[in-house]
PDB file of C-alpha atoms and ligand atoms in Angstrom:
ATOM      1  CA  UNK A1399      14.294 -13.810 -36.913  1.00  0.00           C
ATOM      2  CA  UNK A1400      14.367 -10.280 -35.972  1.00  0.00           C
ATOM      3  CA  UNK A1401      11.409 -10.107 -32.700  1.00  0.00           C
ATOM      4  CA  UNK A1402       9.949  -6.967 -34.452  1.00  0.00           C
ATOM      5  CA  UNK A1403       9.568  -8.655 -37.438  1.00  0.00           C
ATOM      6  CA  UNK A1404       7.966 -11.707 -35.430  1.00  0.00           C
ATOM      7  CA  UNK A1405       5.517  -9.668 -33.695  1.00  0.00           C
ATOM      8  CA  UNK A1406       4.632  -8.075 -37.360  1.00  0.00           C
ATOM      9  CA  UNK A1407       3.768 -11.464 -38.730  1.00  0.00           C
ATOM     10  CA  UNK A1408       2.015 -12.451 -35.830  1.00  0.00           C
ATOM     11  CA  UNK A1409      -0.503  -9.852 -36.115  1.00  0.00           C
ATOM     12  CA  UNK A1410      -0.695 -10.559 -39.184  1.00  0.00           C
ATOM     13  CA  UNK A1411      -1.661 -14.165 -38.591  1.00  0.00           C
ATOM     14  CA  UNK A1412      -4.839 -12.419 -36.292  1.00  0.00           C
ATOM     15  CA  UNK A1413      -5.297 -10.388 -39.479  1.00  0.00           C
ATOM     16  CA  UNK A1414      -4.482  -7.080 -37.708  1.00  0.00           C
ATOM     17  CA  UNK A1415      -4.964  -3.929 -38.964  1.00  0.00           C
ATOM     18  CA  UNK A1416      -1.940  -2.300 -40.593  1.00  0.00           C
ATOM     19  CA  UNK A1417       0.063  -0.231 -38.024  1.00  0.00           C
ATOM     20  CA  UNK A1418       2.766   1.747 -40.120  1.00  0.00           C
ATOM     21  CA  UNK A1419       3.791   4.146 -37.334  1.00  0.00           C
ATOM     22  CA  UNK A1420       3.533   1.266 -34.315  1.00  0.00           C
ATOM     23  CA  UNK A1421       5.545  -0.686 -36.617  1.00  0.00           C
ATOM     24  CA  UNK A1422       8.338   1.900 -36.880  1.00  0.00           C
ATOM     25  CA  UNK A1423       8.805   3.045 -33.343  1.00  0.00           C
ATOM     26  CA  UNK A1424       8.671  -1.109 -32.701  1.00  0.00           C
ATOM     27  CA  UNK A1425      12.075  -1.685 -35.084  1.00  0.00           C
ATOM     28  CA  UNK A1426      13.456   1.153 -33.873  1.00  0.00           C
ATOM     29  CA  UNK A1427      13.244   0.493 -30.481  1.00  0.00           C
ATOM     30  CA  UNK A1428      14.112  -3.137 -30.634  1.00  0.00           C
ATOM     31  CA  UNK A1429      17.023  -1.683 -31.867  1.00  0.00           C
ATOM     32  CA  UNK A1430      18.598   0.853 -29.564  1.00  0.00           C
ATOM     33  CA  UNK A1431      17.314  -1.392 -26.616  1.00  0.00           C
ATOM     34  CA  UNK A1432      17.325  -5.136 -27.871  1.00  0.00           C
ATOM     35  CA  UNK A1433      14.616  -7.335 -25.628  1.00  0.00           C
ATOM     36  CA  UNK A1434      16.838  -9.749 -23.165  1.00  0.00           C
ATOM     37  CA  UNK A1435      13.725 -12.239 -23.245  1.00  0.00           C
ATOM     38  CA  UNK A1436      13.918 -12.400 -27.203  1.00  0.00           C
ATOM     39  CA  UNK A1437      17.705 -13.571 -26.551  1.00  0.00           C
ATOM     40  CA  UNK A1438      19.055 -17.109 -27.283  1.00  0.00           C
ATOM     41  CA  UNK A1439      20.534 -17.232 -23.391  1.00  0.00           C
ATOM     42  CA  UNK A1440      17.227 -16.098 -22.900  1.00  0.00           C
ATOM     43  CA  UNK A1441      15.585 -19.571 -24.427  1.00  0.00           C
ATOM     44  CA  UNK A1442      18.442 -22.018 -23.141  1.00  0.00           C
ATOM     45  CA  UNK A1443      18.168 -21.176 -19.550  1.00  0.00           C
ATOM     46  CA  UNK A1444      14.615 -21.707 -19.918  1.00  0.00           C
ATOM     47  CA  UNK A1445      15.223 -25.079 -22.826  1.00  0.00           C
ATOM     48  CA  UNK A1446      17.735 -25.859 -19.873  1.00  0.00           C
ATOM     49  CA  UNK A1447      15.432 -25.646 -16.090  1.00  0.00           C
ATOM     50  CA  UNK A1448      12.444 -27.288 -19.033  1.00  0.00           C
ATOM     51  CA  UNK A1449      14.253 -30.382 -19.254  1.00  0.00           C
ATOM     52  CA  UNK A1450      13.484 -30.852 -14.612  1.00  0.00           C
ATOM     53  CA  UNK A1451      10.111 -31.718 -14.440  1.00  0.00           C
ATOM     54  CA  UNK A1452       9.487 -31.077 -11.250  1.00  0.00           C
ATOM     55  CA  UNK A1453      10.810 -27.045 -12.482  1.00  0.00           C
ATOM     56  CA  UNK A1454       8.607 -26.644 -15.959  1.00  0.00           C
ATOM     57  CA  UNK A1455       5.142 -28.822 -12.935  1.00  0.00           C
ATOM     58  CA  UNK A1456       5.457 -25.126 -10.651  1.00  0.00           C
ATOM     59  CA  UNK A1457       6.508 -23.048 -13.807  1.00  0.00           C
ATOM     60  CA  UNK A1458       3.013 -23.847 -15.164  1.00  0.00           C
ATOM     61  CA  UNK A1459       1.536 -23.459 -11.626  1.00  0.00           C
ATOM     62  CA  UNK A1460       3.704 -20.215 -11.168  1.00  0.00           C
ATOM     63  CA  UNK A1461       2.182 -18.976 -14.288  1.00  0.00           C
ATOM     64  CA  UNK A1462      -1.252 -19.736 -13.352  1.00  0.00           C
ATOM     65  CA  UNK A1463      -0.859 -17.633 -10.353  1.00  0.00           C
ATOM     66  CA  UNK A1464       0.874 -14.884 -12.682  1.00  0.00           C
ATOM     67  CA  UNK A1465      -1.868 -14.873 -15.248  1.00  0.00           C
ATOM     68  CA  UNK A1466      -4.031 -15.310 -12.702  1.00  0.00           C
ATOM     69  CA  UNK A1467      -2.792 -11.581 -10.647  1.00  0.00           C
ATOM     70  CA  UNK A1468      -2.202 -10.140 -13.904  1.00  0.00           C
ATOM     71  CA  UNK A1469      -6.219  -9.939 -14.836  1.00  0.00           C
ATOM     72  CA  UNK A1470      -6.756  -8.358 -11.478  1.00  0.00           C
ATOM     73  CA  UNK A1471      -4.401  -6.035 -11.799  1.00  0.00           C
ATOM     74  CA  UNK A1472      -5.602  -5.134 -15.556  1.00  0.00           C
ATOM     75  CA  UNK A1473      -9.300  -5.055 -14.147  1.00  0.00           C
ATOM     76  CA  UNK A1474      -8.360  -2.435 -11.532  1.00  0.00           C
ATOM     77  CA  UNK A1475      -6.048  -0.301 -13.959  1.00  0.00           C
ATOM     78  CA  UNK A1476      -9.749  -0.253 -16.895  1.00  0.00           C
ATOM     79  CA  UNK A1477     -11.455   1.289 -14.274  1.00  0.00           C
ATOM     80  CA  UNK A1478      -8.341   3.898 -14.097  1.00  0.00           C
ATOM     81  CA  UNK A1479      -8.376   4.372 -17.775  1.00  0.00           C
ATOM     82  CA  UNK A1480     -10.725   7.453 -17.809  1.00  0.00           C
ATOM     83  CA  UNK A1481     -11.434   6.600 -21.918  1.00  0.00           C
ATOM     84  CA  UNK A1482     -14.698   4.277 -22.165  1.00  0.00           C
ATOM     85  CA  UNK A1483     -12.974   2.492 -25.155  1.00  0.00           C
ATOM     86  CA  UNK A1484      -9.246   1.962 -23.277  1.00  0.00           C
ATOM     87  CA  UNK A1485     -11.510   1.100 -20.676  1.00  0.00           C
ATOM     88  CA  UNK A1486     -13.912  -1.232 -22.609  1.00  0.00           C
ATOM     89  CA  UNK A1487     -10.620  -3.082 -24.547  1.00  0.00           C
ATOM     90  CA  UNK A1488      -8.297  -3.706 -21.137  1.00  0.00           C
ATOM     91  CA  UNK A1489     -11.360  -5.645 -19.751  1.00  0.00           C
ATOM     92  CA  UNK A1490     -11.596  -7.462 -22.151  1.00  0.00           C
ATOM     93  CA  UNK A1491      -8.328  -8.536 -21.736  1.00  0.00           C
ATOM     94  CA  UNK A1492      -8.613  -8.734 -17.983  1.00  0.00           C
ATOM     95  CA  UNK A1493     -10.985 -11.570 -19.350  1.00  0.00           C
ATOM     96  CA  UNK A1494      -8.357 -13.406 -21.094  1.00  0.00           C
ATOM     97  CA  UNK A1495      -5.929 -13.725 -18.398  1.00  0.00           C
ATOM     98  CA  UNK A1496      -8.280 -14.940 -16.155  1.00  0.00           C
ATOM     99  CA  UNK A1497      -8.853 -17.963 -18.650  1.00  0.00           C
ATOM    100  CA  UNK A1498      -5.717 -18.071 -19.176  1.00  0.00           C
ATOM    101  CA  UNK A1499      -4.514 -18.857 -15.403  1.00  0.00           C
ATOM    102  CA  UNK A1500      -6.715 -21.680 -15.321  1.00  0.00           C
ATOM    103  CA  UNK A1501      -5.215 -23.005 -18.923  1.00  0.00           C
ATOM    104  CA  UNK A1502      -2.838 -23.242 -17.695  1.00  0.00           C
ATOM    105  CA  UNK A1503      -3.714 -25.287 -14.740  1.00  0.00           C
ATOM    106  CA  UNK A1504      -5.208 -27.570 -17.810  1.00  0.00           C
ATOM    107  CA  UNK A1505      -2.483 -27.650 -18.835  1.00  0.00           C
ATOM    108  CA  UNK A1506      -0.305 -28.794 -16.209  1.00  0.00           C
ATOM    109  CA  UNK A1507      -2.591 -31.983 -16.193  1.00  0.00           C
ATOM    110  CA  UNK A1508      -2.493 -33.064 -19.261  1.00  0.00           C
ATOM    111  CA  UNK A1509       1.967 -32.623 -19.379  1.00  0.00           C
ATOM    112  CA  UNK A1510       1.426 -34.421 -15.863  1.00  0.00           C
ATOM    113  CA  UNK A1511      -1.756 -36.426 -15.604  1.00  0.00           C
ATOM    114  CA  UNK A1512      -0.936 -37.661 -12.564  1.00  0.00           C
ATOM    115  CA  UNK A1513       0.814 -34.776 -11.094  1.00  0.00           C
ATOM    116  CA  UNK A1514      -2.752 -33.109  -8.372  1.00  0.00           C
ATOM    117  CA  UNK A1515      -3.046 -36.747  -6.878  1.00  0.00           C
ATOM    118  CA  UNK A1516      -0.063 -36.355  -4.283  1.00  0.00           C
ATOM    119  CA  UNK A1517      -0.354 -33.143  -3.334  1.00  0.00           C
ATOM    120  CA  UNK A1518      -2.269 -31.944  -0.478  1.00  0.00           C
ATOM    121  CA  UNK A1519      -6.242 -30.532  -0.021  1.00  0.00           C
ATOM    122  CA  UNK A1520      -4.851 -27.190   0.766  1.00  0.00           C
ATOM    123  CA  UNK A1521      -2.726 -26.477  -2.142  1.00  0.00           C
ATOM    124  CA  UNK A1522      -5.548 -27.605  -4.805  1.00  0.00           C
ATOM    125  CA  UNK A1523      -7.842 -24.763  -2.845  1.00  0.00           C
ATOM    126  CA  UNK A1524      -4.596 -22.537  -3.024  1.00  0.00           C
ATOM    127  CA  UNK A1525      -3.915 -23.474  -6.595  1.00  0.00           C
ATOM    128  CA  UNK A1526      -8.007 -23.042  -7.214  1.00  0.00           C
ATOM    129  CA  UNK A1527      -8.361 -19.805  -5.447  1.00  0.00           C
ATOM    130  CA  UNK A1528      -5.815 -18.397  -7.242  1.00  0.00           C
ATOM    131  CA  UNK A1529      -8.257 -18.395 -10.907  1.00  0.00           C
ATOM    132  CA  UNK A1530     -10.277 -15.450 -10.986  1.00  0.00           C
ATOM    133  CA  UNK A1531     -12.401 -17.299 -12.888  1.00  0.00           C
ATOM    134  CA  UNK A1532     -13.745 -13.848 -14.623  1.00  0.00           C
ATOM    135  CA  UNK A1533     -16.221 -14.217 -17.485  1.00  0.00           C
ATOM    136  CA  UNK A1534     -18.603 -11.603 -19.605  1.00  0.00           C
ATOM    137  CA  UNK A1535     -21.235 -12.365 -17.071  1.00  0.00           C
ATOM    138  CA  UNK A1536     -18.928 -12.554 -13.640  1.00  0.00           C
ATOM    139  CA  UNK A1537     -16.451 -10.089 -13.019  1.00  0.00           C
ATOM    140  CA  UNK A1538     -15.330  -7.034 -10.831  1.00  0.00           C
ATOM    141  CA  UNK A1539     -17.309  -3.912 -10.222  1.00  0.00           C
ATOM    142  CA  UNK A1540     -17.042  -1.416 -13.568  1.00  0.00           C
ATOM    143  CA  UNK A1541     -16.460   1.008 -10.943  1.00  0.00           C
ATOM    144  CA  UNK A1542     -14.275   4.299 -12.145  1.00  0.00           C
ATOM    145  CA  UNK A1543     -11.934   5.686  -9.494  1.00  0.00           C
ATOM    146  CA  UNK A1544     -12.949   9.578  -8.577  1.00  0.00           C
ATOM    147  CA  UNK A1545     -12.042  12.130 -11.640  1.00  0.00           C
ATOM    148  CA  UNK A1546      -8.578  13.264  -9.554  1.00  0.00           C
ATOM    149  CA  UNK A1547      -6.763  10.009  -9.352  1.00  0.00           C
ATOM    150  CA  UNK A1548      -7.746   9.220 -13.185  1.00  0.00           C
ATOM    151  CA  UNK A1549      -5.234   7.821 -16.231  1.00  0.00           C
ATOM    152  CA  UNK A1550      -5.928  10.735 -18.781  1.00  0.00           C
ATOM    153  CA  UNK A1551      -3.781  10.336 -22.586  1.00  0.00           C
ATOM    154  CA  UNK A1552      -1.061  11.082 -21.689  1.00  0.00           C
ATOM    155  CA  UNK A1553      -0.590   8.845 -18.887  1.00  0.00           C
ATOM    156  CA  UNK A1554      -2.928   5.616 -19.732  1.00  0.00           C
ATOM    157  CA  UNK A1555      -0.338   5.818 -23.082  1.00  0.00           C
ATOM    158  CA  UNK A1556       2.655   5.852 -21.010  1.00  0.00           C
ATOM    159  CA  UNK A1557       1.213   3.036 -18.965  1.00  0.00           C
ATOM    160  CA  UNK A1558      -0.357   0.825 -21.933  1.00  0.00           C
ATOM    161  CA  UNK A1559       3.373   0.773 -23.270  1.00  0.00           C
ATOM    162  CA  UNK A1560       4.428  -1.102 -20.384  1.00  0.00           C
ATOM    163  CA  UNK A1561       1.583  -4.053 -20.690  1.00  0.00           C
ATOM    164  CA  UNK A1562       1.538  -3.913 -24.296  1.00  0.00           C
ATOM    165  CA  UNK A1563       5.601  -5.130 -23.668  1.00  0.00           C
ATOM    166  CA  UNK A1564       4.794  -7.295 -20.949  1.00  0.00           C
ATOM    167  CA  UNK A1565       2.473  -9.085 -23.334  1.00  0.00           C
ATOM    168  CA  UNK A1566       5.123  -8.924 -26.328  1.00  0.00           C
ATOM    169  CA  UNK A1567       6.681 -11.161 -23.287  1.00  0.00           C
ATOM    170  CA  UNK A1568       4.678 -13.324 -22.800  1.00  0.00           C
ATOM    171  CA  UNK A1569       4.103 -14.543 -26.656  1.00  0.00           C
ATOM    172  CA  UNK A1570       7.627 -14.828 -26.952  1.00  0.00           C
ATOM    173  CA  UNK A1571       6.982 -17.363 -23.514  1.00  0.00           C
ATOM    174  CA  UNK A1572       4.317 -19.092 -24.825  1.00  0.00           C
ATOM    175  CA  UNK A1573       6.991 -20.835 -28.125  1.00  0.00           C
ATOM    176  CA  UNK A1574       9.302 -22.146 -25.160  1.00  0.00           C
ATOM    177  CA  UNK A1575       6.567 -23.278 -23.533  1.00  0.00           C
ATOM    178  CA  UNK A1576       5.064 -24.562 -26.360  1.00  0.00           C
ATOM    179  CA  UNK A1577       8.334 -26.989 -26.610  1.00  0.00           C
ATOM    180  CA  UNK A1578       8.164 -27.706 -23.381  1.00  0.00           C
ATOM    181  CA  UNK A1579       4.784 -29.345 -23.444  1.00  0.00           C
ATOM    182  CA  UNK A1580       6.423 -31.421 -26.586  1.00  0.00           C
ATOM    183  CA  UNK A1581       9.221 -32.353 -24.614  1.00  0.00           C
ATOM    184  CA  UNK A1582       7.163 -33.645 -21.636  1.00  0.00           C
ATOM    185  CA  UNK A1583       3.820 -34.775 -22.523  1.00  0.00           C
ATOM    186  CA  UNK A1584       2.625 -38.350 -23.051  1.00  0.00           C
ATOM    187  CA  UNK A1585       1.648 -38.641 -26.379  1.00  0.00           C
ATOM    188  CA  UNK A1586      -2.156 -39.083 -26.767  1.00  0.00           C
ATOM    189  CA  UNK A1587      -2.381 -36.076 -24.571  1.00  0.00           C
ATOM    190  CA  UNK A1588      -0.202 -33.732 -27.395  1.00  0.00           C
ATOM    191  CA  UNK A1589      -3.207 -33.005 -29.676  1.00  0.00           C
ATOM    192  CA  UNK A1590      -5.143 -30.918 -26.689  1.00  0.00           C
ATOM    193  CA  UNK A1591      -1.833 -28.822 -25.336  1.00  0.00           C
ATOM    194  CA  UNK A1592      -1.328 -28.213 -28.560  1.00  0.00           C
ATOM    195  CA  UNK A1593      -4.652 -26.578 -29.346  1.00  0.00           C
ATOM    196  CA  UNK A1594      -4.085 -24.558 -25.228  1.00  0.00           C
ATOM    197  CA  UNK A1595      -0.901 -23.391 -26.835  1.00  0.00           C
ATOM    198  CA  UNK A1596      -2.530 -21.771 -30.114  1.00  0.00           C
ATOM    199  CA  UNK A1597      -5.277 -19.896 -27.982  1.00  0.00           C
ATOM    200  CA  UNK A1598      -2.544 -18.632 -25.702  1.00  0.00           C
ATOM    201  CA  UNK A1599      -0.805 -17.399 -28.613  1.00  0.00           C
ATOM    202  CA  UNK A1600      -3.321 -15.954 -30.879  1.00  0.00           C
ATOM    203  CA  UNK A1601      -4.544 -14.236 -27.410  1.00  0.00           C
ATOM    204  CA  UNK A1602      -1.138 -12.382 -26.545  1.00  0.00           C
ATOM    205  CA  UNK A1603      -1.313 -11.083 -30.049  1.00  0.00           C
ATOM    206  CA  UNK A1604      -5.066  -9.885 -30.319  1.00  0.00           C
ATOM    207  CA  UNK A1605      -3.384  -8.166 -26.577  1.00  0.00           C
ATOM    208  CA  UNK A1606      -0.789  -7.113 -28.647  1.00  0.00           C
ATOM    209  CA  UNK A1607      -2.679  -5.685 -30.789  1.00  0.00           C
ATOM    210  CA  UNK A1608      -4.986  -3.882 -29.260  1.00  0.00           C
ATOM    211  CA  UNK A1609      -3.021  -1.818 -27.789  1.00  0.00           C
ATOM    212  CA  UNK A1610      -1.129  -1.376 -31.500  1.00  0.00           C
ATOM    213  CA  UNK A1611      -4.316   0.239 -32.525  1.00  0.00           C
ATOM    214  CA  UNK A1612      -4.776   2.385 -29.856  1.00  0.00           C
ATOM    215  CA  UNK A1613      -1.055   3.763 -30.459  1.00  0.00           C
ATOM    216  CA  UNK A1614      -1.228   4.086 -34.114  1.00  0.00           C
ATOM    217  CA  UNK A1615      -4.429   6.066 -33.669  1.00  0.00           C
ATOM    218  CA  UNK A1616      -2.955   8.211 -31.110  1.00  0.00           C
ATOM    219  CA  UNK A1617      -0.066   9.208 -32.166  1.00  0.00           C
ATOM    220  CA  UNK A1618      -1.391   9.745 -35.945  1.00  0.00           C
ATOM    221  CA  UNK A1619      -4.252  11.932 -34.016  1.00  0.00           C
ATOM    222  CA  UNK A1620      -2.478  14.059 -32.102  1.00  0.00           C
ATOM    223  CA  UNK A1621       1.043  14.218 -34.448  1.00  0.00           C
ATOM    224  CA  UNK A1622       2.832  14.015 -31.355  1.00  0.00           C
ATOM    225  CA  UNK A1623       5.239  11.400 -32.921  1.00  0.00           C
ATOM    226  CA  UNK A1624       8.189  11.914 -30.900  1.00  0.00           C
ATOM    227  CA  UNK A1625       6.866  11.430 -27.343  1.00  0.00           C
ATOM    228  CA  UNK A1626       6.265   7.377 -28.990  1.00  0.00           C
ATOM    229  CA  UNK A1627       9.841   6.643 -29.937  1.00  0.00           C
ATOM    230  CA  UNK A1628      11.103   8.432 -26.627  1.00  0.00           C
ATOM    231  CA  UNK A1629       8.211   5.622 -24.260  1.00  0.00           C
ATOM    232  CA  UNK A1630       9.393   2.926 -26.389  1.00  0.00           C
ATOM    233  CA  UNK A1631      12.556   2.962 -26.023  1.00  0.00           C
ATOM    234  CA  UNK A1632      12.019   3.874 -22.185  1.00  0.00           C
ATOM    235  CA  UNK A1633       9.817   1.331 -20.907  1.00  0.00           C
ATOM    236  CA  UNK A1634      12.112  -1.257 -23.068  1.00  0.00           C
ATOM    237  CA  UNK A1635      15.003  -0.500 -20.740  1.00  0.00           C
ATOM    238  CA  UNK A1636      12.810  -0.673 -17.473  1.00  0.00           C
ATOM    239  CA  UNK A1637      11.388  -4.117 -18.899  1.00  0.00           C
ATOM    240  CA  UNK A1638      15.491  -5.173 -20.287  1.00  0.00           C
ATOM    241  CA  UNK A1639      17.111  -3.955 -16.685  1.00  0.00           C
ATOM    242  CA  UNK A1640      14.027  -6.131 -15.113  1.00  0.00           C
ATOM    243  CA  UNK A1641      14.172  -9.278 -16.817  1.00  0.00           C
ATOM    244  CA  UNK A1642      18.059  -9.594 -16.092  1.00  0.00           C
ATOM    245  CA  UNK A1643      17.320  -9.515 -12.431  1.00  0.00           C
ATOM    246  CA  UNK A1644      15.130 -12.022 -13.082  1.00  0.00           C
ATOM    247  CA  UNK A1645      17.138 -14.441 -15.071  1.00  0.00           C
ATOM    248  CA  UNK A1646      19.911 -13.989 -12.451  1.00  0.00           C
ATOM    249  CA  UNK A1647      17.557 -15.063  -9.692  1.00  0.00           C
ATOM    250  CA  UNK A1648      16.484 -17.936 -12.317  1.00  0.00           C
ATOM    251  CA  UNK A1649      12.665 -16.840 -11.996  1.00  0.00           C
ATOM    252  CA  UNK A1650      11.685 -16.470 -15.721  1.00  0.00           C
ATOM    253  CA  UNK A1651       7.920 -17.634 -15.392  1.00  0.00           C
ATOM    254  CA  UNK A1652       5.849 -15.526 -17.480  1.00  0.00           C
TER     255      UNK A1652
HETATM  256 FE1  FE2 B1174      -1.879 -14.554 -21.118  1.00  0.00          FE
HETATM  257 FE1  FE2 B1175      -1.782 -11.596 -22.192  1.00  0.00          FE
END
């Protein structure tokens, strides 16, 4: 299935509104710069690498670390946004990524039940510290940066497009991780892992949804469609270059 169609299908699955303009831009951008992470060679390489127990266990820890780091970065980003509504949605996104960081460690334990028995205390502490463990009651300050450092509409949107493409890649990768869970996990833990995978996929679709919603409204209000076509193309080209470097280094974690 073409990726733009898959994204739109995932949005329908979470009952998102329809975004006619966004859908056109997405189709166009993916035609001009086909995302490398949606190509067969990317999923084949992931499937090949993840056949190895140790590689897959390490990649789950790396995913936990990246989700945790992403959560903190996204929280910082929310404080840079001048628009309060965008900031509120981005903070909610940050809480989800923090939750994902912890979920990847739960998934590790379910996939390889004894894996942490042989890990030294210091590594366990490190794994624990990588998880921000944010919640709606416990999170960093909501403190906007000074006015002169703020991101206003156009810059906010530009950066949100970058976040958006990262979320589409996260969604694609969740499906590959899901296959690897099935490959490695003991039978009695598979259902729990599928439930975790369902939540991860639903959340990534929600992250795609809230930013698509912002783009659709902004483009319809300002009428600045050409700008969107251009930044989607530009950001996707940048993203493909980065993905290629990662494939070359065999580091295709989330
Ligand atoms: Fe995530
Ligand atoms: Fe996400």
